[in-house]
PDB file of C-alpha atoms in Angstrom:
ATOM      1  CA  GLN A 179      -0.156   0.477  -0.034  1.00  0.00           C
ATOM      2  CA  VAL A 180       2.518   2.588   1.075  1.00  0.00           C
ATOM      3  CA  GLN A 181       5.314   2.845  -1.620  1.00  0.00           C
ATOM      4  CA  LEU A 182       8.147   5.450  -2.097  1.00  0.00           C
ATOM      5  CA  VAL A 183      10.303   5.856  -5.465  1.00  0.00           C
ATOM      6  CA  GLU A 184      13.562   7.978  -5.393  1.00  0.00           C
ATOM      7  CA  SER A 185      14.271   9.278  -8.675  1.00  0.00           C
ATOM      8  CA  GLY A 186      17.506  11.208  -9.885  1.00  0.00           C
ATOM      9  CA  GLY A 187      20.407   9.792  -9.360  1.00  0.00           C
ATOM     10  CA  GLU A 188      23.211   9.862 -12.139  1.00  0.00           C
ATOM     11  CA  TRP A 189      26.869  10.482 -13.053  1.00  0.00           C
ATOM     12  CA  VAL A 190      27.946  13.280 -12.159  1.00  0.00           C
ATOM     13  CA  GLN A 191      31.280  15.321 -12.511  1.00  0.00           C
ATOM     14  CA  ALA A 192      32.565  15.956  -8.896  1.00  0.00           C
ATOM     15  CA  GLY A 193      31.451  20.170  -8.343  1.00  0.00           C
ATOM     16  CA  GLY A 194      28.073  19.430 -10.288  1.00  0.00           C
ATOM     17  CA  SER A 195      24.798  19.143  -9.364  1.00  0.00           C
ATOM     18  CA  LEU A 196      22.100  16.672  -8.634  1.00  0.00           C
ATOM     19  CA  ARG A 197      18.041  16.746  -7.613  1.00  0.00           C
ATOM     20  CA  LEU A 198      16.618  13.612  -5.791  1.00  0.00           C
ATOM     21  CA  SER A 199      13.039  12.653  -5.927  1.00  0.00           C
ATOM     22  CA  CYS A 200      11.047  10.675  -3.913  1.00  0.00           C
ATOM     23  CA  ALA A 201       7.454  10.159  -4.461  1.00  0.00           C
ATOM     24  CA  ALA A 202       5.166   8.989  -1.889  1.00  0.00           C
ATOM     25  CA  SER A 203       1.876   6.278  -2.709  1.00  0.00           C
ATOM     26  CA  GLY A 204       0.002   5.183  -0.277  1.00  0.00           C
ATOM     27  CA  LEU A 205       0.421   8.161   2.605  1.00  0.00           C
ATOM     28  CA  THR A 206       0.435  11.992   2.445  1.00  0.00           C
ATOM     29  CA  PHE A 207       3.773  13.481   2.663  1.00  0.00           C
ATOM     30  CA  SER A 208       2.860  16.551   4.388  1.00  0.00           C
ATOM     31  CA  SER A 209       1.353  14.447   7.565  1.00  0.00           C
ATOM     32  CA  TYR A 210       4.939  13.091   8.257  1.00  0.00           C
ATOM     33  CA  THR A 211       8.747  13.916   8.794  1.00  0.00           C
ATOM     34  CA  VAL A 212      11.024  12.542   6.116  1.00  0.00           C
ATOM     35  CA  GLY A 213      14.468  11.630   5.672  1.00  0.00           C
ATOM     36  CA  TRP A 214      17.201  11.027   3.196  1.00  0.00           C
ATOM     37  CA  PHE A 215      19.886   8.243   3.868  1.00  0.00           C
ATOM     38  CA  ARG A 216      22.713   6.741   1.824  1.00  0.00           C
ATOM     39  CA  GLN A 217      24.857   3.787   1.196  1.00  0.00           C
ATOM     40  CA  ALA A 218      27.873   3.674  -0.059  1.00  0.00           C
ATOM     41  CA  PRO A 219      29.922   0.173  -1.168  1.00  0.00           C
ATOM     42  CA  TRP A 220      30.900  -2.089   1.978  1.00  0.00           C
ATOM     43  CA  LYS A 221      29.583   1.298   3.989  1.00  0.00           C
ATOM     44  CA  GLU A 222      27.067   1.624   6.820  1.00  0.00           C
ATOM     45  CA  ARG A 223      23.908   3.271   5.413  1.00  0.00           C
ATOM     46  CA  GLU A 224      23.955   6.235   6.790  1.00  0.00           C
ATOM     47  CA  PHE A 225      21.117   9.851   7.850  1.00  0.00           C
ATOM     48  CA  VAL A 226      21.877  12.483   5.186  1.00  0.00           C
ATOM     49  CA  SER A 227      18.965  14.721   5.710  1.00  0.00           C
ATOM     50  CA  VAL A 228      15.699  15.509   7.417  1.00  0.00           C
ATOM     51  CA  ILE A 229      12.414  17.915   7.375  1.00  0.00           C
ATOM     52  CA  ARG A 230       9.865  17.825   9.642  1.00  0.00           C
ATOM     53  CA  ARG A 231       6.272  18.758   9.149  1.00  0.00           C
ATOM     54  CA  ILE A 232       6.807  22.558  10.130  1.00  0.00           C
ATOM     55  CA  GLY A 233       9.481  22.310   7.518  1.00  0.00           C
ATOM     56  CA  SER A 234      12.922  22.573  10.111  1.00  0.00           C
ATOM     57  CA  THR A 235      15.143  20.933   8.424  1.00  0.00           C
ATOM     58  CA  TYR A 236      18.585  19.099   9.730  1.00  0.00           C
ATOM     59  CA  TYR A 237      21.837  17.976   7.819  1.00  0.00           C
ATOM     60  CA  THR A 238      24.669  15.641   8.407  1.00  0.00           C
ATOM     61  CA  ASP A 239      28.146  17.593   8.804  1.00  0.00           C
ATOM     62  CA  SER A 240      29.376  16.558   5.438  1.00  0.00           C
ATOM     63  CA  VAL A 241      26.634  18.190   3.177  1.00  0.00           C
ATOM     64  CA  LYS A 242      25.826  21.154   4.996  1.00  0.00           C
ATOM     65  CA  GLY A 243      25.926  23.724   2.834  1.00  0.00           C
ATOM     66  CA  ARG A 244      25.892  22.220   0.121  1.00  0.00           C
ATOM     67  CA  PHE A 245      22.847  20.027   0.081  1.00  0.00           C
ATOM     68  CA  THR A 246      18.980  21.307   0.700  1.00  0.00           C
ATOM     69  CA  ILE A 247      15.847  19.566   1.607  1.00  0.00           C
ATOM     70  CA  SER A 248      12.248  20.212   0.702  1.00  0.00           C
ATOM     71  CA  ARG A 249       8.844  19.646  -0.121  1.00  0.00           C
ATOM     72  CA  ASP A 250       6.327  20.210  -2.352  1.00  0.00           C
ATOM     73  CA  ASN A 251       2.727  18.703  -0.614  1.00  0.00           C
ATOM     74  CA  ALA A 252       1.188  19.283  -3.590  1.00  0.00           C
ATOM     75  CA  LYS A 253       3.282  16.697  -5.461  1.00  0.00           C
ATOM     76  CA  ASN A 254       3.296  14.620  -2.101  1.00  0.00           C
ATOM     77  CA  THR A 255       7.065  14.867  -2.807  1.00  0.00           C
ATOM     78  CA  VAL A 256      10.410  15.569  -0.907  1.00  0.00           C
ATOM     79  CA  TYR A 257      13.777  16.816  -2.849  1.00  0.00           C
ATOM     80  CA  LEU A 258      17.372  16.549  -2.064  1.00  0.00           C
ATOM     81  CA  GLN A 259      18.826  19.411  -3.742  1.00  0.00           C
ATOM     82  CA  MET A 260      22.862  18.329  -4.149  1.00  0.00           C
ATOM     83  CA  ASN A 261      25.226  21.010  -5.137  1.00  0.00           C
ATOM     84  CA  SER A 262      28.766  20.935  -5.060  1.00  0.00           C
ATOM     85  CA  LEU A 263      28.895  17.174  -5.138  1.00  0.00           C
ATOM     86  CA  LYS A 264      32.343  15.203  -4.009  1.00  0.00           C
ATOM     87  CA  PRO A 265      33.381  12.152  -4.855  1.00  0.00           C
ATOM     88  CA  GLU A 266      32.598  10.592  -0.988  1.00  0.00           C
ATOM     89  CA  ASP A 267      29.026  11.417  -1.958  1.00  0.00           C
ATOM     90  CA  THR A 268      28.905   7.864  -4.088  1.00  0.00           C
ATOM     91  CA  ALA A 269      26.158   6.373  -2.762  1.00  0.00           C
ATOM     92  CA  VAL A 270      22.635   4.654  -2.966  1.00  0.00           C
ATOM     93  CA  TYR A 271      20.158   7.480  -1.865  1.00  0.00           C
ATOM     94  CA  TYR A 272      17.084   6.445   0.056  1.00  0.00           C
ATOM     95  CA  CYS A 273      14.502   8.055   1.500  1.00  0.00           C
ATOM     96  CA  ALA A 274      12.050   7.112   4.292  1.00  0.00           C
ATOM     97  CA  VAL A 275       9.290   7.690   6.242  1.00  0.00           C
ATOM     98  CA  PHE A 276       9.932   8.709  10.070  1.00  0.00           C
ATOM     99  CA  THR A 277       8.274   6.821  12.471  1.00  0.00           C
ATOM    100  CA  GLY A 278      10.351   6.442  15.597  1.00  0.00           C
ATOM    101  CA  ASP A 279      12.183   8.755  18.291  1.00  0.00           C
ATOM    102  CA  THR A 280      15.544   9.009  16.903  1.00  0.00           C
ATOM    103  CA  LEU A 281      15.682  11.535  13.826  1.00  0.00           C
ATOM    104  CA  ALA A 282      19.241  10.393  12.681  1.00  0.00           C
ATOM    105  CA  SER A 283      18.466   6.295  13.260  1.00  0.00           C
ATOM    106  CA  THR A 284      17.842   4.431  10.474  1.00  0.00           C
ATOM    107  CA  LYS A 285      15.690   2.310  13.268  1.00  0.00           C
ATOM    108  CA  SER A 286      13.484   5.205  13.399  1.00  0.00           C
ATOM    109  CA  TYR A 287      12.300   4.847   9.787  1.00  0.00           C
ATOM    110  CA  GLY A 288       9.574   2.421   9.036  1.00  0.00           C
ATOM    111  CA  TYR A 289       8.984   3.101   5.546  1.00  0.00           C
ATOM    112  CA  TRP A 290      11.738   2.912   3.079  1.00  0.00           C
ATOM    113  CA  GLY A 291      12.184   3.674  -1.101  1.00  0.00           C
ATOM    114  CA  GLN A 292      14.167   1.075  -3.478  1.00  0.00           C
ATOM    115  CA  GLY A 293      17.124   3.877  -3.449  1.00  0.00           C
ATOM    116  CA  THR A 294      18.730   6.212  -7.059  1.00  0.00           C
ATOM    117  CA  GLN A 295      22.396   5.480  -7.884  1.00  0.00           C
ATOM    118  CA  VAL A 296      24.586   8.937  -7.207  1.00  0.00           C
ATOM    119  CA  THR A 297      27.672   8.296  -8.479  1.00  0.00           C
ATOM    120  CA  VAL A 298      30.214  11.290  -8.580  1.00  0.00           C
ATOM    121  CA  SER A 299      33.478  10.887 -10.626  1.00  0.00           C
ATOM    122  CA  SER A 300      36.816  13.039 -10.118  1.00  0.00           C
TER     123      SER A 300
END
């Protein structure tokens, strides 16, 4: 019933930009806190950013000043604008719906998309 679909992942040169989208069905995004996570090869899935229902946002230190999370409630979609991309940003990016009590913890998100691949080359 609930489905999250990420899109926008691409190959890009370092310094470039991408905008990722997360479209939801089966729930209304405006009623939920929604986060972005990423997982690089052979690495743990890590928190990237989150947007709360009232619009407040949080970012992991490594992306502050470069990434911006936003939402379009009319389209039931959450975005991640990624600027000044670095090779270390290479990962599969996932969106997820917050259902727990710790914003940066994967265990606090009950619904996940399948992910979209972002590859940043030097």
